[in-house]
Amino acid sequence: MRAEMSQILRVAGVADPDIDADLLIGHVLHQSRGQVQAAGIMGTALSETDAAAILALVTRRARREPLQHITGTAPFRRLELSVGPGVFVPRPETEQVAQFAIDALGSMPDPEPIGIDLGTGSGAIALAMATEVPHARIFAVENSVDAFPWTTKNFADVGATNATLVFGDLADAFRELDGTVAVVISNPPYIPAAAIPRDPEVRLFDPAHALYGGEDGLDVVRHVSQTALRLLRPGGVLVIEHGELQGAEIRALLAVDGWRGTATHRDFTTRDRATTAIRP
């Protein structure tokens, strides 16, 4: 059955049909991918009930519904997060971006450095910082009424006592922390309004609120820059995720705002993915 399910997904244009087939089978059977593969090699038969349930999920995936929406979960670094309609599904490339903030927090001399995630979505970055730098104090803000229930659930499930979540606009967030923060990170909406994402999973299922950043894609980035200048202490670090063609424009924007040491970094696919800067 694995081969049949993989072929259905392959014909539908799914990028990794074998992996997705294994994960969907494993989701129904409550098995790891390794267990699914071992059962396939051994020719283990499925019950009619399980086969029908798997086929139903594969059919949904063939319509390009995100795998994470079907299973209800998304891995992110050491975490397993709840996701679904209304919240942006965290991507593997964002795990690399989060590393910049985690490394910066870990290098700070403060006994309890403060990190802030602006526009936290599922809570992925904030919770990664909180769990991987447990001596830090982490604050996160989200303003989407559709995403916030997912964020709240993930904060509750992870149970990081050093992480605080609030509902609100990132432009006005955490004024009580002005000038005291060590690291600010954001994965803002950055797709230009007229651009159409290539992948159906993004175009049809990710919330527009988390995708589009105005005419040039940088409207929210501008707010992030100003908010981070307010929040960070001198020497504090800003980390912004962005599209592969936006590095130069974001460095120029940050330079105009007065940031120092701007640098753009590539992800594992050699695409520009994040820009960092230092608060003067």
Coordinates of C-alpha atoms in Angstrom, one line a residue:
M1 CA 0.0 0.0 0.0
R2 CA 2.9 2.4 0.6
A3 CA 3.8 2.3 -3.1
E4 CA 0.3 3.0 -4.1
M5 CA -0.1 5.9 -1.7
S6 CA 3.3 7.4 -2.8
Q7 CA 2.2 7.1 -6.5
I8 CA -1.0 9.0 -5.8
L9 CA 0.9 11.8 -4.1
R10 CA 3.6 11.8 -6.9
V11 CA 1.0 12.3 -9.6
A12 CA -0.5 15.1 -7.6
G13 CA 2.9 16.9 -7.6
V14 CA 3.7 16.5 -3.9
A15 CA 7.4 17.3 -3.4
D16 CA 8.2 14.3 -1.2
P17 CA 5.6 11.7 -1.9
D18 CA 7.4 8.8 -0.2
I19 CA 8.0 10.7 3.0
D20 CA 4.4 12.0 3.1
A21 CA 2.9 8.6 2.4
D22 CA 4.9 7.1 5.3
L23 CA 4.0 9.9 7.7
L24 CA 0.3 9.6 6.8
I25 CA 0.3 5.8 7.2
G26 CA 2.2 6.3 10.5
H27 CA -0.3 8.9 11.7
V28 CA -3.2 6.4 11.3
L29 CA -1.3 3.5 12.7
H30 CA 0.4 5.5 15.5
Q31 CA 3.8 4.3 14.2
S32 CA 7.1 6.0 13.4
R33 CA 8.3 6.3 9.8
G34 CA 10.8 3.5 10.5
Q35 CA 8.1 1.2 11.8
V36 CA 6.0 1.9 8.7
Q37 CA 9.0 1.2 6.4
A38 CA 9.8 -2.0 8.3
A39 CA 6.1 -3.2 8.0
G40 CA 6.2 -2.5 4.2
I41 CA 9.4 -4.6 3.8
M42 CA 7.8 -7.4 5.8
G43 CA 4.5 -7.2 3.8
T44 CA 2.4 -6.6 6.8
A45 CA -1.3 -6.4 5.8
L46 CA -3.5 -3.5 6.8
S47 CA -7.0 -3.9 8.1
E48 CA -9.8 -2.5 5.8
T49 CA -10.6 0.2 8.3
D50 CA -7.0 1.4 8.5
A51 CA -6.6 1.2 4.7
A52 CA -9.7 3.3 4.2
A53 CA -8.5 5.9 6.8
I54 CA -5.1 6.1 5.2
L55 CA -6.6 6.5 1.7
A56 CA -8.8 9.4 3.0
L57 CA -5.8 11.2 4.3
V58 CA -3.7 10.6 1.2
T59 CA -6.6 12.0 -0.9
R60 CA -6.6 15.2 1.2
R61 CA -2.9 15.5 0.8
A62 CA -3.2 14.9 -3.0
R63 CA -5.4 18.0 -3.0
R64 CA -2.3 19.8 -1.6
E65 CA -3.7 20.3 1.9
P66 CA -0.6 20.7 4.0
L67 CA 0.6 17.5 5.7
Q68 CA 0.7 19.4 9.0
H69 CA -2.9 20.4 8.8
I70 CA -3.9 16.7 8.2
T71 CA -1.8 15.4 11.1
G72 CA -2.4 18.5 13.3
T73 CA 1.2 18.8 14.2
A74 CA 4.5 20.3 12.9
P75 CA 8.0 19.6 14.2
F76 CA 10.2 22.6 15.0
R77 CA 13.7 22.0 16.3
R78 CA 13.1 20.0 19.5
L79 CA 9.4 20.8 19.7
E80 CA 6.2 19.2 18.3
L81 CA 3.7 22.1 17.8
S82 CA -0.1 22.0 17.1
V83 CA -1.1 23.7 13.9
G84 CA -4.1 24.0 11.6
P85 CA -6.2 26.4 9.6
G86 CA -5.5 30.0 10.6
V87 CA -1.9 29.7 11.7
F88 CA 1.3 29.7 9.6
V89 CA 3.0 26.3 9.5
P90 CA 6.6 26.7 10.7
R91 CA 9.2 25.8 8.1
P92 CA 12.5 24.0 8.4
E93 CA 14.4 27.1 7.2
T94 CA 13.0 29.1 10.1
E95 CA 14.8 26.6 12.4
Q96 CA 18.0 28.0 11.1
V97 CA 16.9 31.6 11.6
A98 CA 15.9 30.9 15.2
Q99 CA 19.5 29.7 15.7
F100 CA 20.8 33.2 15.3
A101 CA 18.6 34.4 18.1
I102 CA 19.3 31.4 20.3
D103 CA 23.1 31.9 19.8
A104 CA 22.8 35.6 20.6
L105 CA 20.8 35.0 23.8
G106 CA 23.3 32.3 24.9
S107 CA 26.2 34.7 24.4
M108 CA 24.8 37.5 26.5
P109 CA 26.4 38.1 29.9
D110 CA 23.1 38.8 31.6
P111 CA 21.9 36.3 34.1
E112 CA 18.4 36.4 32.5
P113 CA 18.7 37.9 29.0
I114 CA 15.4 39.0 27.5
G115 CA 14.3 37.8 24.0
I116 CA 11.3 38.9 22.1
D117 CA 9.5 37.3 19.2
L118 CA 7.4 39.8 17.2
G119 CA 4.5 38.2 15.4
T120 CA 5.0 34.7 16.9
G121 CA 2.3 32.8 14.9
S122 CA 2.4 29.2 16.2
G123 CA 4.9 30.3 18.9
A124 CA 7.7 28.2 17.3
I125 CA 10.5 30.7 17.6
A126 CA 9.6 32.0 21.0
L127 CA 9.2 28.5 22.4
A128 CA 12.5 27.3 20.9
M129 CA 14.3 30.2 22.5
A130 CA 12.6 29.5 25.8
T131 CA 13.4 25.8 25.9
E132 CA 16.9 26.0 24.5
V133 CA 18.0 29.0 26.5
P134 CA 16.2 28.3 29.8
H135 CA 17.9 31.0 31.8
A136 CA 16.4 33.7 29.4
R137 CA 13.1 35.4 29.7
I138 CA 11.1 35.2 26.5
F139 CA 8.2 37.4 25.4
A140 CA 6.0 36.9 22.3
V141 CA 3.2 38.8 20.7
E142 CA 0.6 37.8 18.1
N143 CA -2.3 39.8 16.7
S144 CA -4.2 37.3 14.6
V145 CA -7.5 36.1 16.2
D146 CA -7.3 33.0 14.0
A147 CA -3.7 32.1 15.0
F148 CA -3.8 33.0 18.6
P149 CA -5.7 29.9 19.8
W150 CA -3.0 27.8 18.3
T151 CA -0.3 29.9 19.9
T152 CA -2.0 29.7 23.3
K153 CA -2.3 25.9 23.0
N154 CA 1.4 25.5 22.1
F155 CA 2.5 27.7 25.0
A156 CA 0.3 25.7 27.4
D157 CA 1.5 22.3 26.0
V158 CA 5.2 23.2 26.0
G159 CA 4.9 24.7 29.5
A160 CA 8.0 26.9 29.4
T161 CA 7.7 28.9 32.6
N162 CA 10.1 31.5 31.2
A163 CA 7.9 32.4 28.2
T164 CA 5.1 35.0 28.2
L165 CA 2.5 35.4 25.4
V166 CA 0.4 38.4 24.8
F167 CA -2.2 39.3 22.2
G168 CA -1.5 42.6 20.5
D169 CA 0.1 44.6 17.8
L170 CA 3.8 44.2 17.5
A171 CA 4.3 48.0 16.9
D172 CA 3.1 48.7 20.4
A173 CA 4.3 45.6 22.2
F174 CA 6.1 45.4 25.5
R175 CA 6.7 49.1 26.1
E176 CA 7.5 48.2 29.7
L177 CA 10.6 46.5 28.4
D178 CA 11.9 49.4 26.3
G179 CA 15.7 49.6 26.3
T180 CA 16.2 46.3 28.3
V181 CA 16.0 43.6 25.6
A182 CA 18.9 41.5 24.4
V183 CA 17.5 39.9 21.3
V184 CA 14.5 40.7 19.0
I185 CA 13.5 38.2 16.3
S186 CA 10.7 38.3 13.8
N187 CA 9.5 36.1 10.9
P188 CA 7.1 38.8 9.5
P189 CA 4.8 38.6 6.5
Y190 CA 7.1 39.6 3.6
I191 CA 5.6 38.5 0.3
P192 CA 4.7 41.5 -1.9
A193 CA 1.0 41.9 -2.4
A194 CA 1.1 41.2 -6.1
A195 CA 3.2 38.0 -5.8
I196 CA 1.6 34.6 -6.0
P197 CA 3.3 31.8 -4.0
R198 CA 4.3 28.9 -6.2
D199 CA 3.3 26.1 -3.8
P200 CA -0.5 25.4 -3.5
E201 CA 0.0 24.5 0.2
V202 CA 1.1 28.1 0.8
R203 CA -1.2 29.8 -1.8
L204 CA -4.4 28.0 -0.7
F205 CA -3.9 27.2 2.9
D206 CA -1.5 29.5 4.7
P207 CA -3.3 32.6 6.2
A208 CA -2.8 35.7 4.1
H209 CA -2.2 37.7 7.3
A210 CA 1.0 35.8 7.8
L211 CA 2.2 36.0 4.1
Y212 CA 1.7 39.4 2.6
G213 CA 3.6 42.5 3.6
G214 CA 2.2 45.3 1.5
E215 CA 3.2 46.4 -2.0
D216 CA 6.9 45.7 -1.6
G217 CA 6.5 43.1 1.1
L218 CA 8.3 45.2 3.7
D219 CA 5.5 47.0 5.5
V220 CA 5.7 44.9 8.6
V221 CA 9.6 44.8 8.4
R222 CA 9.5 48.5 8.8
H223 CA 7.5 48.2 12.0
V224 CA 9.8 45.5 13.2
S225 CA 12.8 47.8 12.8
Q226 CA 11.2 50.6 14.7
T227 CA 9.9 48.4 17.5
A228 CA 13.2 46.7 17.9
L229 CA 15.0 50.0 18.1
R230 CA 12.7 50.9 21.0
L231 CA 13.0 47.6 22.8
L232 CA 16.7 46.7 22.4
R233 CA 19.4 48.0 24.6
P234 CA 22.6 49.2 22.9
G235 CA 24.5 46.2 21.6
G236 CA 21.2 44.2 21.3
V237 CA 20.7 41.9 18.3
L238 CA 17.9 42.0 15.7
V239 CA 17.1 39.0 13.6
I240 CA 14.6 39.2 10.7
E241 CA 13.6 36.3 8.4
H242 CA 12.8 37.3 4.8
G243 CA 12.6 36.2 1.2
E244 CA 15.6 35.3 -0.9
L245 CA 15.6 38.5 -2.9
Q246 CA 15.1 41.0 -0.1
G247 CA 18.4 41.0 1.8
A248 CA 19.9 44.1 0.1
E249 CA 16.7 46.1 0.5
I250 CA 16.3 45.2 4.1
R251 CA 19.9 46.0 4.9
A252 CA 19.4 49.4 3.3
L253 CA 16.2 50.0 5.3
L254 CA 17.9 49.1 8.5
A255 CA 20.9 51.3 7.7
V256 CA 18.5 54.3 7.2
D257 CA 17.0 53.6 10.6
G258 CA 20.4 53.7 12.2
W259 CA 21.3 50.0 12.7
R260 CA 24.9 48.9 12.7
G261 CA 26.6 45.7 11.5
T262 CA 23.8 44.6 9.2
A263 CA 24.5 41.2 7.5
T264 CA 22.4 38.8 5.4
H265 CA 22.8 35.1 5.9
R266 CA 22.0 32.2 3.6
D267 CA 20.1 29.0 4.5
F268 CA 21.2 25.5 3.7
T269 CA 19.8 25.8 0.2
T270 CA 22.2 28.8 -0.3
R271 CA 19.3 31.3 -0.5
D272 CA 19.3 34.5 1.5
R273 CA 17.1 33.9 4.4
A274 CA 17.8 36.2 7.4
T275 CA 19.3 39.6 8.1
T276 CA 20.8 40.5 11.5
A277 CA 21.8 43.9 12.9
I278 CA 23.1 45.5 16.1
R279 CA 21.4 48.2 18.1
P280 CA 23.8 51.2 18.2

